[in-house]
JSON list of C-alpha atoms in Angstrom, two decimals:
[
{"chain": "A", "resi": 1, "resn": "UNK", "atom": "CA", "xyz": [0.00, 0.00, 0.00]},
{"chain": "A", "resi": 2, "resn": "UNK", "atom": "CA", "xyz": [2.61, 2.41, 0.74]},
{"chain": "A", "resi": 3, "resn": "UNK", "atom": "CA", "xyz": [4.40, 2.32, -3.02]},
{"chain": "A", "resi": 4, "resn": "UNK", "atom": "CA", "xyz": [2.07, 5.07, -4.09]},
{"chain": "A", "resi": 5, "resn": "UNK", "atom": "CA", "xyz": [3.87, 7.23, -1.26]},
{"chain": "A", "resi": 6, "resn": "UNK", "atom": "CA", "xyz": [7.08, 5.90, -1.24]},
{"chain": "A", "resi": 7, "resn": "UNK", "atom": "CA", "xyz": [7.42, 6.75, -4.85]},
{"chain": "A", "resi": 8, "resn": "UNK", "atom": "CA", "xyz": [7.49, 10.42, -4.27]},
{"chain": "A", "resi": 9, "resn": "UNK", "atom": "CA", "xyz": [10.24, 10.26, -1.88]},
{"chain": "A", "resi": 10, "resn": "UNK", "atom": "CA", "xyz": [13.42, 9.37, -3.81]},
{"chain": "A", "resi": 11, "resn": "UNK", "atom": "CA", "xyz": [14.68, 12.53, -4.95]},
{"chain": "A", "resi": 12, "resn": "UNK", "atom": "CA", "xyz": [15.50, 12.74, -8.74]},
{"chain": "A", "resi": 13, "resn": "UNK", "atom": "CA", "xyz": [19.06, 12.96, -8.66]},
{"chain": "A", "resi": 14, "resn": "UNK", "atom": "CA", "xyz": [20.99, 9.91, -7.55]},
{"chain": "A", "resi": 15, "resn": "UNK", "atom": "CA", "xyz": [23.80, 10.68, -4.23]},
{"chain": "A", "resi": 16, "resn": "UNK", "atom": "CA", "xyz": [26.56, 8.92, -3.40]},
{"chain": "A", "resi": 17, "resn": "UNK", "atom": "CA", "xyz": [26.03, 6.77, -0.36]},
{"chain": "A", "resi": 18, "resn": "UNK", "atom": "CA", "xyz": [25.73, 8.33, 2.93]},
{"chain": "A", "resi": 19, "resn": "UNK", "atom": "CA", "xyz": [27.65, 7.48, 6.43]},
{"chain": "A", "resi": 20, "resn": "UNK", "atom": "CA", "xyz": [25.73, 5.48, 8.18]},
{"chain": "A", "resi": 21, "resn": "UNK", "atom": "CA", "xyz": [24.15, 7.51, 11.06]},
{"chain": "A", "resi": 22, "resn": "UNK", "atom": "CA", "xyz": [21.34, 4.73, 11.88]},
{"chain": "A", "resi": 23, "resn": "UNK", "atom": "CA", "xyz": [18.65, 7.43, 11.81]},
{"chain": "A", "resi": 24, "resn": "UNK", "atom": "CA", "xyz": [15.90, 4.58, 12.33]},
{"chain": "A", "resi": 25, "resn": "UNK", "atom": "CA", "xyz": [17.49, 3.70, 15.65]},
{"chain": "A", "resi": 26, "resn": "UNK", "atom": "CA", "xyz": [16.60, 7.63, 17.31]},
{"chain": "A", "resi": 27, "resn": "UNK", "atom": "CA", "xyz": [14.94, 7.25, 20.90]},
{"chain": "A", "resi": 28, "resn": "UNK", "atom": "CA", "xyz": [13.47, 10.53, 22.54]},
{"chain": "A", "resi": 29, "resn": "UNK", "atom": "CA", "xyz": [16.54, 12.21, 23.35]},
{"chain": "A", "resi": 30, "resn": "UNK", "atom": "CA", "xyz": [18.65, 11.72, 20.48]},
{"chain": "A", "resi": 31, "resn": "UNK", "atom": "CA", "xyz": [19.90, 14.60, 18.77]},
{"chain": "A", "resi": 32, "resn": "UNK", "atom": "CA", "xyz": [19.78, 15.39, 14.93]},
{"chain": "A", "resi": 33, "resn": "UNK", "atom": "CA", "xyz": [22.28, 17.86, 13.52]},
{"chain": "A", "resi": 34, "resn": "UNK", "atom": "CA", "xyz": [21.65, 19.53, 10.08]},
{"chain": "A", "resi": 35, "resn": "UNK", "atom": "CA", "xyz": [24.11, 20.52, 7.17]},
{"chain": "A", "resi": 36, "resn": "UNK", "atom": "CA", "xyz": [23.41, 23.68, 5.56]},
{"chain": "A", "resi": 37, "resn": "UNK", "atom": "CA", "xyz": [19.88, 23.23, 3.42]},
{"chain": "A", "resi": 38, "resn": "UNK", "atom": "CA", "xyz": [17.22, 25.66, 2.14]},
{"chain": "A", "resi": 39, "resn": "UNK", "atom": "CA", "xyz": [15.13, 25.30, 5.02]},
{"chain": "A", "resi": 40, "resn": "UNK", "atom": "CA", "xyz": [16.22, 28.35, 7.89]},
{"chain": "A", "resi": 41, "resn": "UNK", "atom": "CA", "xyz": [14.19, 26.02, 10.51]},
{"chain": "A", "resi": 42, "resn": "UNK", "atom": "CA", "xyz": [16.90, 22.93, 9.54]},
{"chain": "A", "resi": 43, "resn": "UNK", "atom": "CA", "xyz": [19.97, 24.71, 8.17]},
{"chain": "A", "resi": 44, "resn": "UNK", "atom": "CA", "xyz": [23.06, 24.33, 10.19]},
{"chain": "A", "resi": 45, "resn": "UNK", "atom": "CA", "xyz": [20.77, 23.66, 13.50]},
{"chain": "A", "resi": 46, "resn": "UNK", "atom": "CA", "xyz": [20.72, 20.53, 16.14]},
{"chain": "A", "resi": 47, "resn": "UNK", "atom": "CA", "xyz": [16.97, 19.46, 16.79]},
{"chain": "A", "resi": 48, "resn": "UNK", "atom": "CA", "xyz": [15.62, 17.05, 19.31]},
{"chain": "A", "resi": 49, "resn": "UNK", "atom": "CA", "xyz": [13.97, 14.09, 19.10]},
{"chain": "A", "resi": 50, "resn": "UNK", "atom": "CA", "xyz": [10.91, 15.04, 21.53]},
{"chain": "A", "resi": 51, "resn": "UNK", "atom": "CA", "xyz": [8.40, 12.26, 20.37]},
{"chain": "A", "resi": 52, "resn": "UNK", "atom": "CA", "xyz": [7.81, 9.33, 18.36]},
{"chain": "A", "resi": 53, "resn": "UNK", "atom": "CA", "xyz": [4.63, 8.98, 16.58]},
{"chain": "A", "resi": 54, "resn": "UNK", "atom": "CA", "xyz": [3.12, 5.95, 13.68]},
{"chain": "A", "resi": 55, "resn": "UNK", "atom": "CA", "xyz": [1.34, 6.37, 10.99]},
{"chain": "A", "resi": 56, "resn": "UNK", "atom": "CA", "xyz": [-0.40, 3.47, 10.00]},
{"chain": "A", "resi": 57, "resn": "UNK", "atom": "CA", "xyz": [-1.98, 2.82, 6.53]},
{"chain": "A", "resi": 58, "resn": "UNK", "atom": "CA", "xyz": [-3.27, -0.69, 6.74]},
{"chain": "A", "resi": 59, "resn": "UNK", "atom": "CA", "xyz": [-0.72, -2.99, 7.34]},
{"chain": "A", "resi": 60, "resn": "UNK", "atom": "CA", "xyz": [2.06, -0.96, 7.03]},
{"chain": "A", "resi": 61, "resn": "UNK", "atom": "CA", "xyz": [3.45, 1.61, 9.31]},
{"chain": "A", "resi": 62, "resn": "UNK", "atom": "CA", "xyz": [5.87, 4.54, 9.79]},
{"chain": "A", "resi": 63, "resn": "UNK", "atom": "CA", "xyz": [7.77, 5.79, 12.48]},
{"chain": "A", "resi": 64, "resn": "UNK", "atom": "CA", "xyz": [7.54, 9.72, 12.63]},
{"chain": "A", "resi": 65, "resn": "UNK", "atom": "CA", "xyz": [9.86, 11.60, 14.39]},
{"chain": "A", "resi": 66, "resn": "UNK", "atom": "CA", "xyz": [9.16, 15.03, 16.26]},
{"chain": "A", "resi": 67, "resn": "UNK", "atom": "CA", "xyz": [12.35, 17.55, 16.46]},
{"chain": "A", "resi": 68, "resn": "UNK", "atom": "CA", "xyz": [11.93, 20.20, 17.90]},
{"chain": "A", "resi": 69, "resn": "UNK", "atom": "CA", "xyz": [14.38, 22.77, 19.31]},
{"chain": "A", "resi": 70, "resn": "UNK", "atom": "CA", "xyz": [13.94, 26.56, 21.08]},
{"chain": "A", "resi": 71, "resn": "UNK", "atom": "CA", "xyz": [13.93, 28.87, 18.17]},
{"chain": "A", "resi": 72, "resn": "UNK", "atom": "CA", "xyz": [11.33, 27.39, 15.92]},
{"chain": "A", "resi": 73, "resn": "UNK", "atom": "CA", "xyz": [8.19, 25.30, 15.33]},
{"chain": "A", "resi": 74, "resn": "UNK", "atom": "CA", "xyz": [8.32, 21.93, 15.38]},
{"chain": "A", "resi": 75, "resn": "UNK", "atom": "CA", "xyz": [8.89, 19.23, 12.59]},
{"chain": "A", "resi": 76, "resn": "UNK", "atom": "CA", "xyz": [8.24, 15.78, 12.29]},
{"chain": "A", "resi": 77, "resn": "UNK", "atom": "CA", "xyz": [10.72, 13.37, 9.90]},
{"chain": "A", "resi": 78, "resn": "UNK", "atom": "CA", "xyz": [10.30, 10.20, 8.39]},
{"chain": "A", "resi": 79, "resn": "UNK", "atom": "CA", "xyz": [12.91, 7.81, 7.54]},
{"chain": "A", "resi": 80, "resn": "UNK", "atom": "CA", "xyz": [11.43, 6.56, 3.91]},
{"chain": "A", "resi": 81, "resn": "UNK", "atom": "CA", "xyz": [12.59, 3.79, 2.16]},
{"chain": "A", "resi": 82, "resn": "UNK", "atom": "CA", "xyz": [13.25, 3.63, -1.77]},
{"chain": "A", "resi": 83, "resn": "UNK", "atom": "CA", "xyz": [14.44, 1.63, -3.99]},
{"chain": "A", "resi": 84, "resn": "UNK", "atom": "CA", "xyz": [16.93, 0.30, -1.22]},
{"chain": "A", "resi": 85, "resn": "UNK", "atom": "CA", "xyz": [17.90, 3.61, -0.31]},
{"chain": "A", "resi": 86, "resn": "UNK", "atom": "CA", "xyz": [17.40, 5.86, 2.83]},
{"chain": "A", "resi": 87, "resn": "UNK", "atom": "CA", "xyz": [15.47, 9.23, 2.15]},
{"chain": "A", "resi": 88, "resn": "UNK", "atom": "CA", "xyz": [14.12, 12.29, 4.63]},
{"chain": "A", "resi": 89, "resn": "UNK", "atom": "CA", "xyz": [10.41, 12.88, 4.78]},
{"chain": "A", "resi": 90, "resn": "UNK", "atom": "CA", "xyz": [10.10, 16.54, 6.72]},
{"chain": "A", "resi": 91, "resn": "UNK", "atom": "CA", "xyz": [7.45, 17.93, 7.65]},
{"chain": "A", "resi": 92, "resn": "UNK", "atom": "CA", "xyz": [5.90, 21.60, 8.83]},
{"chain": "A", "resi": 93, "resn": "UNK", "atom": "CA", "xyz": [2.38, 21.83, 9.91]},
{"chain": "A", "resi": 94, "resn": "UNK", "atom": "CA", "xyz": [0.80, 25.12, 7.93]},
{"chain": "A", "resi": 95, "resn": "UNK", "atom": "CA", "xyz": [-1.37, 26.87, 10.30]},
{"chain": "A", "resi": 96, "resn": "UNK", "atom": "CA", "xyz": [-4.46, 28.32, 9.25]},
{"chain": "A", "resi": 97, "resn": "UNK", "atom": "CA", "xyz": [-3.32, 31.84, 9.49]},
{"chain": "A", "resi": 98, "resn": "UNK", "atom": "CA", "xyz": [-0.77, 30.73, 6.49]},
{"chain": "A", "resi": 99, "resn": "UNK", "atom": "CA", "xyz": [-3.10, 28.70, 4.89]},
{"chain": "A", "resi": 100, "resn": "UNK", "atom": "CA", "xyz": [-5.19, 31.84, 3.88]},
{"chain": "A", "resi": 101, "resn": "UNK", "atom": "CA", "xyz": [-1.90, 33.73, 3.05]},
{"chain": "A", "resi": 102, "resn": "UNK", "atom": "CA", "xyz": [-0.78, 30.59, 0.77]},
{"chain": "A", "resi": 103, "resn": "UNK", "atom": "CA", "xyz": [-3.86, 29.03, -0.85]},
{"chain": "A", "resi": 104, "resn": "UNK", "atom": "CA", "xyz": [-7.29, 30.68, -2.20]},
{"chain": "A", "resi": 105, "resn": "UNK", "atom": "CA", "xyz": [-10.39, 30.68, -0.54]},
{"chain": "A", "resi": 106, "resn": "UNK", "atom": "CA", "xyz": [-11.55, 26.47, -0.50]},
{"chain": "A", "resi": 107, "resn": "UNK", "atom": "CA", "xyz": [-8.58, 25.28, -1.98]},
{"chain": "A", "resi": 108, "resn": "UNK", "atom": "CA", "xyz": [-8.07, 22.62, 0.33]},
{"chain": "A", "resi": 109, "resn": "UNK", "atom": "CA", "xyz": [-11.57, 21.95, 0.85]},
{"chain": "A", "resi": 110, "resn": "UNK", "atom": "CA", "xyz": [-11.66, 21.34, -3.19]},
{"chain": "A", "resi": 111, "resn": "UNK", "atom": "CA", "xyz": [-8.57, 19.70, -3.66]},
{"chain": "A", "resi": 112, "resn": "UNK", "atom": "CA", "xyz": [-9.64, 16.99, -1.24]},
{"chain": "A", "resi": 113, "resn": "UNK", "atom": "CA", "xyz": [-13.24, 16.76, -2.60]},
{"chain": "A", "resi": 114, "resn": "UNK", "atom": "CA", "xyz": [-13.41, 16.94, -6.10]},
{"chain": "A", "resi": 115, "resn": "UNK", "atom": "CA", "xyz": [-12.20, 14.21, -8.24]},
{"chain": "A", "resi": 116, "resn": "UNK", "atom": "CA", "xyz": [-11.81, 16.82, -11.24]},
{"chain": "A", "resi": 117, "resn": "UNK", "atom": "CA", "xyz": [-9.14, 19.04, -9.59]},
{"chain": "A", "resi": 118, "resn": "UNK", "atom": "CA", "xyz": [-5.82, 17.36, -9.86]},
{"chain": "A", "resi": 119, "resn": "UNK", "atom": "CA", "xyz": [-4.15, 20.88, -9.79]},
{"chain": "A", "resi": 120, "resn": "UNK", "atom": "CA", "xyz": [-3.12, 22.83, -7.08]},
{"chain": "A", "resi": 121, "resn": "UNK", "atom": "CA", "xyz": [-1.38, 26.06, -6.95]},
{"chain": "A", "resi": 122, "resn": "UNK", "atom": "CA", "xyz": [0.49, 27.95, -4.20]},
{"chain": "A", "resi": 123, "resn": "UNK", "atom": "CA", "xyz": [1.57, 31.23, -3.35]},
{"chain": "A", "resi": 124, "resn": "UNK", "atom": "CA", "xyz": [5.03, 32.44, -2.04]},
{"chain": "A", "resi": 125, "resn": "UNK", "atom": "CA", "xyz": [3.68, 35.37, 0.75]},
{"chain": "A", "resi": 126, "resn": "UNK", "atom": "CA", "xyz": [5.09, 33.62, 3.68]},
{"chain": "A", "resi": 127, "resn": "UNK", "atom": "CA", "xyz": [8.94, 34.53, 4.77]},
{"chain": "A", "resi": 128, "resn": "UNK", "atom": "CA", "xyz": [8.84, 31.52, 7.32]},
{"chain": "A", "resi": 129, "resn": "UNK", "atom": "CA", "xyz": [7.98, 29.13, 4.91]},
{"chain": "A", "resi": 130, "resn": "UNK", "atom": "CA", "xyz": [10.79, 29.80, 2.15]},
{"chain": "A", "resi": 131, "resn": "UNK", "atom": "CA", "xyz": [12.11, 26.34, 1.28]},
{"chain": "A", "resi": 132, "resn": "UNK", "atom": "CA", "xyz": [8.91, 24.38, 2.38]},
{"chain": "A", "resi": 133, "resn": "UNK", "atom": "CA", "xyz": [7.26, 24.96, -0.47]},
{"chain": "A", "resi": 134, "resn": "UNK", "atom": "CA", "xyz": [6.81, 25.49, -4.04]},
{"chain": "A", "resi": 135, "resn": "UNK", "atom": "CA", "xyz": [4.70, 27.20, -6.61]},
{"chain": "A", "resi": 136, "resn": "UNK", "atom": "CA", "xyz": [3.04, 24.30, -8.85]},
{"chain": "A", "resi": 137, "resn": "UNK", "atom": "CA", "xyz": [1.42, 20.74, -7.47]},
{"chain": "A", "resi": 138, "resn": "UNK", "atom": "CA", "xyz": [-0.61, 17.95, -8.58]},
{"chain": "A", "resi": 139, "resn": "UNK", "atom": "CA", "xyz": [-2.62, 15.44, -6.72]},
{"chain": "A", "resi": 140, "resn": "UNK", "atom": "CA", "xyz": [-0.93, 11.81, -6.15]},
{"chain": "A", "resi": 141, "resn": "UNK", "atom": "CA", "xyz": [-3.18, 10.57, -3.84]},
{"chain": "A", "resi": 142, "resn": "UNK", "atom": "CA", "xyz": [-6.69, 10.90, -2.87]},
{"chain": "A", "resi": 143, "resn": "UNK", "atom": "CA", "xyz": [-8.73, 9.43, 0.13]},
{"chain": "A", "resi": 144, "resn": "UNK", "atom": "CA", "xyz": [-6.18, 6.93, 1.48]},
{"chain": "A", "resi": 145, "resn": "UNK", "atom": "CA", "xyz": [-7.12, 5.88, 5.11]},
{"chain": "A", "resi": 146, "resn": "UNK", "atom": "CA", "xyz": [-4.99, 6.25, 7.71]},
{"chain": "A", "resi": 147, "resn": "UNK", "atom": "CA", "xyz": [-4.35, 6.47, 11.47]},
{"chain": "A", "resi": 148, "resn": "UNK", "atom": "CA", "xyz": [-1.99, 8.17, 13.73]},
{"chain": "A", "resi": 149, "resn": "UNK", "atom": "CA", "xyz": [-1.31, 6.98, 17.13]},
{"chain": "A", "resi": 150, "resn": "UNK", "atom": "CA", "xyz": [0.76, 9.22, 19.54]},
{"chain": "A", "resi": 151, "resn": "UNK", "atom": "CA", "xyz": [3.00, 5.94, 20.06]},
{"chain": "A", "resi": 152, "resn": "UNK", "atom": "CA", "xyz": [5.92, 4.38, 18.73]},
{"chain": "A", "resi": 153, "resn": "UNK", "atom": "CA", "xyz": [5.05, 0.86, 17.27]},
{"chain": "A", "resi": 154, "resn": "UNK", "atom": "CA", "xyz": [9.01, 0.03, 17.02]},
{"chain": "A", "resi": 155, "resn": "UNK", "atom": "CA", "xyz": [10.44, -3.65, 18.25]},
{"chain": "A", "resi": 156, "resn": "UNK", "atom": "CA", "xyz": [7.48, -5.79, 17.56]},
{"chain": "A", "resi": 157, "resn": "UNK", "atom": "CA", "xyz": [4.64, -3.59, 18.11]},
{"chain": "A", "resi": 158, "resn": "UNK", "atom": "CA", "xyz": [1.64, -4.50, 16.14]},
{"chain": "A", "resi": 159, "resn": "UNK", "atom": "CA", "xyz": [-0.18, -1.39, 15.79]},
{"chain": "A", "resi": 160, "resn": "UNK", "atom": "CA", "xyz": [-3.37, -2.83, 17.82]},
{"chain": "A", "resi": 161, "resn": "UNK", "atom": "CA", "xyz": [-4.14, 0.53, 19.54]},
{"chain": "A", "resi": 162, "resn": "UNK", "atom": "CA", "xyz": [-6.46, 2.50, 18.92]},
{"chain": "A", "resi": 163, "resn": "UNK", "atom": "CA", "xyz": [-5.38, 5.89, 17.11]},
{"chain": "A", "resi": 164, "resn": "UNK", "atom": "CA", "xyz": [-7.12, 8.96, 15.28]},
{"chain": "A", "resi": 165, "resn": "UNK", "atom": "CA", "xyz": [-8.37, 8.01, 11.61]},
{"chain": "A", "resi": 166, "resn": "UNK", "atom": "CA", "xyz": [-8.05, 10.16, 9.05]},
{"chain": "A", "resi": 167, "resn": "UNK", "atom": "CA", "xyz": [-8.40, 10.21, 4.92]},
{"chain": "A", "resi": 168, "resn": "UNK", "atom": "CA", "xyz": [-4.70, 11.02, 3.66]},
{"chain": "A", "resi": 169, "resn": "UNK", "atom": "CA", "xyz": [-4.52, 13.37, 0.37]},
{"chain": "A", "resi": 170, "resn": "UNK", "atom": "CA", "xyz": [-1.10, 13.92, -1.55]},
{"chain": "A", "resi": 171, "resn": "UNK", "atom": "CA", "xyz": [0.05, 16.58, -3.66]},
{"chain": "A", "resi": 172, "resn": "UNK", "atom": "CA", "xyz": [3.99, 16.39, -5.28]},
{"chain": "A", "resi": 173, "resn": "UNK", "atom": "CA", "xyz": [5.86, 18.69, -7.29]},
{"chain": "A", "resi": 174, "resn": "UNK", "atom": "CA", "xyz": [7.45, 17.98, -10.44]},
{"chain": "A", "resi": 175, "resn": "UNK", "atom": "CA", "xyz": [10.68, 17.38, -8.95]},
{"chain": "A", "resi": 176, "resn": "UNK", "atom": "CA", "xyz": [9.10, 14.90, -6.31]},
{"chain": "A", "resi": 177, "resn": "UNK", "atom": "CA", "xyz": [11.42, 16.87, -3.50]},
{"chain": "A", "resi": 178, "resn": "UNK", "atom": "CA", "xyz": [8.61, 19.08, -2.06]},
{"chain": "A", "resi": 179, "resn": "UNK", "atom": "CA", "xyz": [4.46, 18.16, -1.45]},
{"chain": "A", "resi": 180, "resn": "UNK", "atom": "CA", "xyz": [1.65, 19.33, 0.64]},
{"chain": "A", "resi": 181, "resn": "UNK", "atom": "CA", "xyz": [0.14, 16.10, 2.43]},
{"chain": "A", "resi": 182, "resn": "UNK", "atom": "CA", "xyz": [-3.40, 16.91, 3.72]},
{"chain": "A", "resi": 183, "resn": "UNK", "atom": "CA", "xyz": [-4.81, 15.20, 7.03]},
{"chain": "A", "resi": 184, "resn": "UNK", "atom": "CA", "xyz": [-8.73, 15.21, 6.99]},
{"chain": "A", "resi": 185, "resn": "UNK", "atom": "CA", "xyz": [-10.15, 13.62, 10.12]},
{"chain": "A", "resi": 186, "resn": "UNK", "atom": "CA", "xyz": [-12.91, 12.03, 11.31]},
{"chain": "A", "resi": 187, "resn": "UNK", "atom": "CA", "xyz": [-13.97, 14.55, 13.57]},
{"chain": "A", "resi": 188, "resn": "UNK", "atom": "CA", "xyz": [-13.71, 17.44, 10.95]},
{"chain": "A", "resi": 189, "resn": "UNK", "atom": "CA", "xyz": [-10.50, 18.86, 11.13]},
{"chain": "A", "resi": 190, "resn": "UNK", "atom": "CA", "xyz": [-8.04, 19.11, 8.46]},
{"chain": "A", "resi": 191, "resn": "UNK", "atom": "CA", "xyz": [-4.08, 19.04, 8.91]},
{"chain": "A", "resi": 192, "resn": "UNK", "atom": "CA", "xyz": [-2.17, 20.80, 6.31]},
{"chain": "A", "resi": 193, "resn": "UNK", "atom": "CA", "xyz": [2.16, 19.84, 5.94]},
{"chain": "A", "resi": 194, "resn": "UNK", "atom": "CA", "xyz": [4.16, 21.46, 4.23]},
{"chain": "A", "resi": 195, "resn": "UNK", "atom": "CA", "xyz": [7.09, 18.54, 3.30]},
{"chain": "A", "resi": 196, "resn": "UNK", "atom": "CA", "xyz": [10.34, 18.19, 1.80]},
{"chain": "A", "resi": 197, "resn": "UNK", "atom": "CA", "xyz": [12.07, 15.57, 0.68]},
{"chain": "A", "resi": 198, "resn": "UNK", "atom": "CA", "xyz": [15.54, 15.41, 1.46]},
{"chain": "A", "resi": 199, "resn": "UNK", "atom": "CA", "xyz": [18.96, 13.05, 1.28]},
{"chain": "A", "resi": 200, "resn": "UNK", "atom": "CA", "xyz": [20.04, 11.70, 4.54]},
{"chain": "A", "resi": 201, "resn": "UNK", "atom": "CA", "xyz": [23.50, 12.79, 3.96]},
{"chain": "A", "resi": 202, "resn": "UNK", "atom": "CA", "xyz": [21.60, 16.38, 4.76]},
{"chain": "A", "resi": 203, "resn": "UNK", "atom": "CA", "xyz": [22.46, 15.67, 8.15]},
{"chain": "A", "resi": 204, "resn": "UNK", "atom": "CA", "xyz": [25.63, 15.28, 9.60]},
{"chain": "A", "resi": 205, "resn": "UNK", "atom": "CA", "xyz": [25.59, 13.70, 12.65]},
{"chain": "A", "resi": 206, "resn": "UNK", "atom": "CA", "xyz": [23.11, 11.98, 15.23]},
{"chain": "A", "resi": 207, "resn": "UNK", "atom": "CA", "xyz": [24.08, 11.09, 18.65]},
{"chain": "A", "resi": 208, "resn": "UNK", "atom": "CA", "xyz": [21.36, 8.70, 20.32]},
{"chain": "A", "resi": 209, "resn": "UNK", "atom": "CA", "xyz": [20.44, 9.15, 23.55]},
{"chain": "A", "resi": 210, "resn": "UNK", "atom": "CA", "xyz": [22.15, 6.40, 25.02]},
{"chain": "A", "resi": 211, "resn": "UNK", "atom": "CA", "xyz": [25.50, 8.30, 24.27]},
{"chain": "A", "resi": 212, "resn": "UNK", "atom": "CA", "xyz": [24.05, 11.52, 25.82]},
{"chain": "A", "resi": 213, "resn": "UNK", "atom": "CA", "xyz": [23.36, 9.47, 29.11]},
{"chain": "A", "resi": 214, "resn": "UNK", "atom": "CA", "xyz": [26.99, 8.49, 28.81]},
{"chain": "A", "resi": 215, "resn": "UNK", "atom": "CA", "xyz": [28.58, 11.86, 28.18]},
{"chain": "A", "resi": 216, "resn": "UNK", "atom": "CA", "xyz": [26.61, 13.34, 31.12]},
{"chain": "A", "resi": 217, "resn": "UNK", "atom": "CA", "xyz": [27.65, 10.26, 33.25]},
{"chain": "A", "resi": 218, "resn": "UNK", "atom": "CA", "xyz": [31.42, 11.31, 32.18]},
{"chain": "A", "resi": 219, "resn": "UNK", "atom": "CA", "xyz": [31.13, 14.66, 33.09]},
{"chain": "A", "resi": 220, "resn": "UNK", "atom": "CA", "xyz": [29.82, 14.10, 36.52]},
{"chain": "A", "resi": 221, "resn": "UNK", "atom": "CA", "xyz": [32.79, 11.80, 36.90]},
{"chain": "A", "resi": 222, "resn": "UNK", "atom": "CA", "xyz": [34.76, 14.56, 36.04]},
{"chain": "A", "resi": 223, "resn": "UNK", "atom": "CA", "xyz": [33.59, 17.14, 37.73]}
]
C-alpha cells in the first residue's frame, strides 16, 4: 500500500552513499544535527527528538519523528525507504493563518473533494515558509485511510491501539522533492504539511540518547 507514497520520496538525482548515522534507531533524546539546506528552521541547526509517533496505513506503518528545538516550530521526519535507499520525509504543519496567506479561498476543501481538480497552486507570501514549499502541485493521492497513534510501534509492536483516523490526500511537485500532504479527520478537522524531501547525507551527525546518558555520566565523573 505504501508504493504510491514511497514513490514520491526518492529525490531525482541519484547521491553517493551516505555514512551510516542509523537514523531509524533515534529514541526521545537523540539529537539530529543539520548541514546547511534551504530550510532556515533545519539549516546548520541541532533538533531534538521530543516524540515518536506511527502512521499506519493498513498494514504498514511509519515511524515519525518530532524535532523540535527553542527557536522554531516543530517538525516531524520520516525515515522513507526507496528503492533500497534511505530518504528524509520533513514535515511543517501550515497553520491556518498561512493557509489563507498561501492558498485561495476552498482550496483545500476542493482539492480533497473533487475528483476533477488534480491541480493545485500555491503562493510564495510567507517569509517563514521559504524552502517548504513550491509554486506548482498535482494530486498523487486521494482518500487513502490512515491512522496516527501518539505511540511508537518500534520492536514488535503490532499497531493494535487505537489511534485517530483520518483520509490522507497527496500533492507532489514535479521534482518529487517538495508536497503538501493533507490530514482530513474524522472529527472534521483538516491538517495541512508542508514537506520536503531530502537526502540523509543532509544531516551530519546523530548522537542517540544512550551516548548523551553516557557523556553526562562522564562529566559528573569529572567534575
Amino acid at each position: 500500500m505504501l508504493e504510491a507514497i514511497t514513490d514520491f520520496w526518492k529525490p531525482v538525482k541519484k547521491a553517493p552513499p551516505p555514512p551510516k548515522l542509523k537514523l531509524t534507531e533515534m529514541q526521545i533524546g537523540s539529537v539530529v544535527g543539520f548541514g546547511y539546506v534551504p530550510q532556515v528552521a533545519l539549516s546548520g541547526r541541532k533538533l531534538t527528538v521530543t516524540a515518536v509517533n506511527s502512521y499506519q496505513f493498513g498494514q504498514d506503518v511509519l515511524t515519525s519523528f518530532v524535532l523540535s528545538n527553542e527557536k522554531d516550530i516543530d517538525v516531524s521526519m520520516i525515515i522513507a525507504e526507496a528503492q533500497g535507499e534511505q530518504y528524509l520525509a520533513i514535515s511543517r504543519r501550515i497553520s491556518i493563518e498561512d493557509q489563507r496567506k498561501l492558498f485561495d479561498a476552498n482550496t483545500i476543501e476542493e482539492i480533497i473533494s473533487n475528483e476533477e481538480i488534480t491541480k493545485f497552486t500555491c503562493k510564495d507570501n510567507v517569509p517563514e515558509l521559504k524552502g517548504w514549499l513550491v509554486t506548482n502541485y498535482k494530486r498523487e493521492i486521494k482518500g487513502m485511510r490512515g491512522f496516527i497513534h501518539k505511540a511508537d510501534f518500534r520492536d514488535g509492536n503490532d499497531g493494535a491501539h487505537a489511534g485517530a483516523e483520518f483520509q490522507y490526500t497527496l500533492l507532489g511537485s514535479n521534482s518529487n522533492e517538495h508536497a503538501i500532504e493533507i490530514e482530513s479527520y474524522v472529527d472534521g478537522h483538516v491538517d495541512v504539511y508542508a514537506t520536503i524531501y531530502r537526502r540523509t547525507n543532509d544531516i551530519s551527525d546523530v548522537v542517540h540518547v544512550d551516548n548523551l546518558q553516557q557523556s553526562n555520566v562522564q562529566s559528573e565523573i569529572k567534575i
